[in-house]
Amino acid sequence: MCIFQKKRLFCDIILKTLKIMKKLFLLAIMAVFGFTANAQEVTFGVLGGLSIHTLKVDTDFGDDSDSETGFHIGGFADIGLSDQFSVQPELTYSVAGDVSMFSINAIAKYHVSEEFNIQLGPQIGFAGGDVGDFLDELDDSTKMNLQLAAGAGYDINENIFVQARYGLQLNDHYTGDGDFSWKISTISLGLGYRF
C-alpha cells in the first residue's frame, strides 16, 4: 500500500501495470503449456543483438522522428507444432538511447525450408528509461507498447540462428483527445543459441 499521497498517481500506475503484467504472464504460461501438450519438440535458449528504437511524434504543428541504436537480450522457448510451424515465446529487454523496453513476445514461425523461416506475431512492451519517466508525468498516456512484428530467421546449425524483425506499434502512448500521436517502433537484428 502506498503511504505518500503525492505519489498516489505513480503508485496507481505501477499497480495497474503489475496487474496487466500478471495477466499477460498467466496467459503466456497457459499458452506455453497448451502448445507444449501438442508440441513435437520444445527447446529453450538465449538471444541478443542490435536494437533500433524510432520515436515518432505527430502534432498539429508537424511531425518529428528520432532513432537511437542500442542492444537487446532475452530468453525464449522454441515450440515445434509441425514440420512447418513453430511458436517462439520470448522475454526480452532492450535499451536504445533514452528508451528501454521490457517485452513479452509471441512469434509464430513458418519454416519455408529446413533453415529459413518467416515470422509474425505480437510484441507487448513497457517503455522505461527517460521516455518511461516522461510518460509517468504526462497526463493521458500509457507506457504499454503493443506492436505487430514481422521478420525472418535463418538457422546456421542446430543450435545457432540469426533473425531480423520489425515491430510496428499499433497503439499510441498518448491516450488523450486531439491530434497528437506518440509511437515507438523497433528494429531488431539478433543472434540466438538453443540449448
Short mmCIF file of C-alpha atoms in Angstrom, two decimals:
data_model
loop_
_atom_site.label_atom_id
_atom_site.label_comp_id
_atom_site.label_asym_id
_atom_site.label_seq_id
_atom_site.Cartn_x
_atom_site.Cartn_y
_atom_site.Cartn_z
CA MET A 1 0.00 0.00 0.00
CA CYS A 2 1.29 3.47 -0.88
CA ILE A 3 1.62 5.84 2.08
CA PHE A 4 2.76 9.04 0.35
CA GLN A 5 -0.23 10.93 -1.05
CA LYS A 6 1.92 12.88 -3.52
CA LYS A 7 2.96 9.60 -5.10
CA ARG A 8 -0.61 8.22 -5.31
CA LEU A 9 -0.89 8.59 -9.11
CA PHE A 10 2.50 6.98 -9.60
CA CYS A 11 1.52 4.10 -7.31
CA ASP A 12 -1.78 3.61 -9.16
CA ILE A 13 0.09 3.38 -12.47
CA ILE A 14 2.55 0.85 -11.01
CA LEU A 15 -0.27 -1.26 -9.56
CA LYS A 16 -2.20 -1.24 -12.85
CA THR A 17 0.95 -2.15 -14.78
CA LEU A 18 1.68 -5.02 -12.38
CA LYS A 19 -1.89 -6.32 -12.78
CA ILE A 20 -1.57 -6.21 -16.58
CA MET A 21 1.83 -7.94 -16.44
CA LYS A 22 0.42 -10.63 -14.13
CA LYS A 23 -2.45 -11.33 -16.55
CA LEU A 24 -0.09 -11.39 -19.54
CA PHE A 25 2.31 -13.70 -17.69
CA LEU A 26 -0.52 -16.11 -16.80
CA LEU A 27 -1.77 -16.07 -20.40
CA ALA A 28 1.76 -16.74 -21.65
CA ILE A 29 2.17 -19.66 -19.23
CA MET A 30 -1.18 -21.16 -20.29
CA ALA A 31 -0.26 -20.70 -23.96
CA VAL A 32 3.13 -22.35 -23.46
CA PHE A 33 1.57 -25.34 -21.65
CA GLY A 34 -1.17 -25.57 -24.30
CA PHE A 35 1.35 -25.53 -27.13
CA THR A 36 3.69 -27.89 -25.28
CA ALA A 37 0.95 -30.50 -24.91
CA ASN A 38 0.78 -30.79 -28.73
CA ALA A 39 4.40 -29.96 -29.42
CA GLN A 40 6.71 -32.19 -31.42
CA GLU A 41 9.80 -30.65 -29.84
CA VAL A 42 10.49 -27.88 -27.32
CA THR A 43 13.87 -26.19 -26.94
CA PHE A 44 15.00 -23.23 -24.85
CA GLY A 45 17.70 -20.65 -25.43
CA VAL A 46 19.03 -17.12 -25.21
CA LEU A 47 19.22 -14.33 -27.75
CA GLY A 48 20.69 -10.87 -28.13
CA GLY A 49 21.80 -8.32 -30.65
CA LEU A 50 21.26 -4.88 -32.11
CA SER A 51 18.11 -2.82 -31.46
CA ILE A 52 16.94 0.39 -33.11
CA HIS A 53 14.09 2.33 -31.47
CA THR A 54 12.39 5.02 -33.55
CA LEU A 55 10.26 7.57 -31.69
CA LYS A 56 7.76 9.32 -33.94
CA VAL A 57 5.71 12.28 -32.69
CA ASP A 58 2.86 13.72 -34.81
CA THR A 59 1.23 17.04 -33.82
CA ASP A 60 -0.80 19.82 -35.39
CA PHE A 61 2.48 21.71 -35.80
CA GLY A 62 4.27 18.99 -37.72
CA ASP A 63 5.91 15.60 -37.42
CA ASP A 64 9.23 14.65 -35.88
CA SER A 65 11.08 11.36 -35.50
CA ASP A 66 14.34 10.25 -33.95
CA SER A 67 16.12 6.89 -34.00
CA GLU A 68 18.54 5.51 -31.41
CA THR A 69 20.67 2.38 -31.62
CA GLY A 70 21.28 0.01 -28.71
CA PHE A 71 21.00 -3.65 -27.83
CA HIS A 72 18.58 -6.34 -26.67
CA ILE A 73 18.95 -9.54 -24.64
CA GLY A 74 16.48 -12.20 -23.63
CA GLY A 75 15.37 -15.79 -23.40
CA PHE A 76 12.97 -17.87 -25.47
CA ALA A 77 11.29 -21.22 -25.96
CA ASP A 78 11.02 -22.73 -29.44
CA ILE A 79 7.90 -24.93 -29.61
CA GLY A 80 7.57 -27.09 -32.70
CA LEU A 81 3.95 -27.72 -33.69
CA SER A 82 4.64 -29.43 -37.02
CA ASP A 83 7.40 -29.65 -39.62
CA GLN A 84 6.37 -26.25 -41.00
CA PHE A 85 5.07 -24.34 -37.96
CA SER A 86 6.51 -23.38 -34.59
CA VAL A 87 5.90 -20.75 -31.91
CA GLN A 88 8.64 -18.79 -30.19
CA PRO A 89 7.57 -17.07 -26.92
CA GLU A 90 10.22 -14.58 -25.77
CA LEU A 91 11.04 -12.36 -22.82
CA THR A 92 13.39 -9.55 -23.90
CA TYR A 93 14.91 -6.36 -22.55
CA SER A 94 16.20 -3.67 -24.90
CA VAL A 95 17.94 -0.32 -24.44
CA ALA A 96 18.44 2.32 -27.14
CA GLY A 97 19.17 5.94 -26.26
CA ASP A 98 16.60 7.30 -23.80
CA VAL A 99 14.24 4.33 -24.29
CA SER A 100 14.36 0.97 -22.57
CA MET A 101 11.76 -1.70 -23.18
CA PHE A 102 10.77 -4.92 -21.39
CA SER A 103 8.80 -7.08 -23.85
CA ILE A 104 6.76 -10.26 -23.91
CA ASN A 105 6.67 -11.62 -27.46
CA ALA A 106 4.70 -14.49 -29.04
CA ILE A 107 6.14 -15.09 -32.50
CA ALA A 108 4.67 -17.62 -34.93
CA LYS A 109 7.20 -19.05 -37.37
CA TYR A 110 6.55 -20.68 -40.75
CA HIS A 111 9.51 -22.76 -41.93
CA VAL A 112 9.90 -22.20 -45.66
CA SER A 113 12.83 -24.64 -45.65
CA GLU A 114 14.83 -26.52 -43.03
CA GLU A 115 16.99 -23.44 -42.39
CA PHE A 116 14.81 -20.43 -43.31
CA ASN A 117 11.64 -19.18 -41.58
CA ILE A 118 9.35 -16.16 -41.72
CA GLN A 119 7.94 -14.69 -38.51
CA LEU A 120 4.82 -12.83 -37.41
CA GLY A 121 3.31 -12.05 -34.03
CA PRO A 122 2.61 -9.60 -31.21
CA GLN A 123 5.25 -7.91 -29.08
CA ILE A 124 3.93 -6.35 -25.86
CA GLY A 125 6.42 -3.93 -24.34
CA PHE A 126 6.54 -1.48 -21.45
CA ALA A 127 8.57 1.69 -22.01
CA GLY A 128 11.21 2.63 -19.47
CA GLY A 129 14.23 4.91 -19.26
CA ASP A 130 13.86 8.68 -19.64
CA VAL A 131 10.91 8.21 -22.02
CA GLY A 132 9.14 5.98 -19.49
CA ASP A 133 9.75 8.57 -16.75
CA PHE A 134 8.31 11.28 -19.01
CA LEU A 135 5.22 9.17 -19.74
CA ASP A 136 4.71 8.74 -15.98
CA GLU A 137 4.49 12.52 -15.62
CA LEU A 138 2.40 13.09 -18.76
CA ASP A 139 -1.40 13.14 -18.46
CA ASP A 140 -3.37 10.85 -20.78
CA SER A 141 -0.54 8.45 -21.56
CA THR A 142 0.38 4.80 -21.33
CA LYS A 143 3.75 3.06 -21.13
CA MET A 144 2.40 -0.04 -22.88
CA ASN A 145 3.77 -0.56 -26.38
CA LEU A 146 1.75 -3.06 -28.44
CA GLN A 147 3.48 -4.00 -31.68
CA LEU A 148 2.85 -6.29 -34.63
CA ALA A 149 6.22 -7.78 -35.50
CA ALA A 150 7.27 -9.31 -38.82
CA GLY A 151 10.63 -10.76 -39.74
CA ALA A 152 12.70 -13.71 -40.83
CA GLY A 153 15.16 -16.14 -39.32
CA TYR A 154 17.91 -18.44 -40.54
CA ASP A 155 19.26 -21.49 -38.70
CA ILE A 156 23.03 -21.62 -39.13
CA ASN A 157 23.09 -25.03 -37.45
CA GLU A 158 21.09 -26.99 -34.86
CA ASN A 159 21.94 -24.56 -32.07
CA ILE A 160 22.74 -21.15 -33.62
CA PHE A 161 20.38 -18.90 -35.58
CA VAL A 162 20.09 -15.31 -36.73
CA GLN A 163 16.90 -13.28 -37.06
CA ALA A 164 15.76 -9.82 -38.14
CA ARG A 165 12.45 -8.28 -37.13
CA TYR A 166 10.49 -5.03 -37.44
CA GLY A 167 7.88 -4.08 -34.83
CA LEU A 168 5.15 -1.60 -35.81
CA GLN A 169 3.37 -0.04 -32.83
CA LEU A 170 -0.41 -0.46 -33.04
CA ASN A 171 -1.50 1.57 -30.02
CA ASP A 172 -0.48 5.11 -29.07
CA HIS A 173 1.45 6.22 -25.99
CA TYR A 174 -0.76 9.32 -25.94
CA THR A 175 -4.28 8.30 -24.94
CA GLY A 176 -5.95 11.73 -24.76
CA ASP A 177 -8.04 13.68 -27.24
CA GLY A 178 -6.64 15.86 -30.00
CA ASP A 179 -4.37 15.47 -33.00
CA PHE A 180 -1.34 14.19 -31.18
CA SER A 181 0.42 10.86 -31.57
CA TRP A 182 3.48 9.34 -29.89
CA LYS A 183 4.72 5.94 -31.11
CA ILE A 184 7.88 3.86 -30.80
CA SER A 185 8.71 1.28 -33.48
CA THR A 186 11.60 -1.17 -33.25
CA ILE A 187 14.05 -3.00 -35.46
CA SER A 188 15.99 -5.91 -34.01
CA LEU A 189 18.86 -7.87 -35.52
CA GLY A 190 19.75 -10.80 -33.31
CA LEU A 191 21.77 -13.92 -32.75
CA GLY A 192 20.26 -16.82 -30.80
CA TYR A 193 21.52 -20.01 -29.19
CA ARG A 194 19.37 -23.08 -28.45
CA PHE A 195 20.48 -25.25 -25.55
#
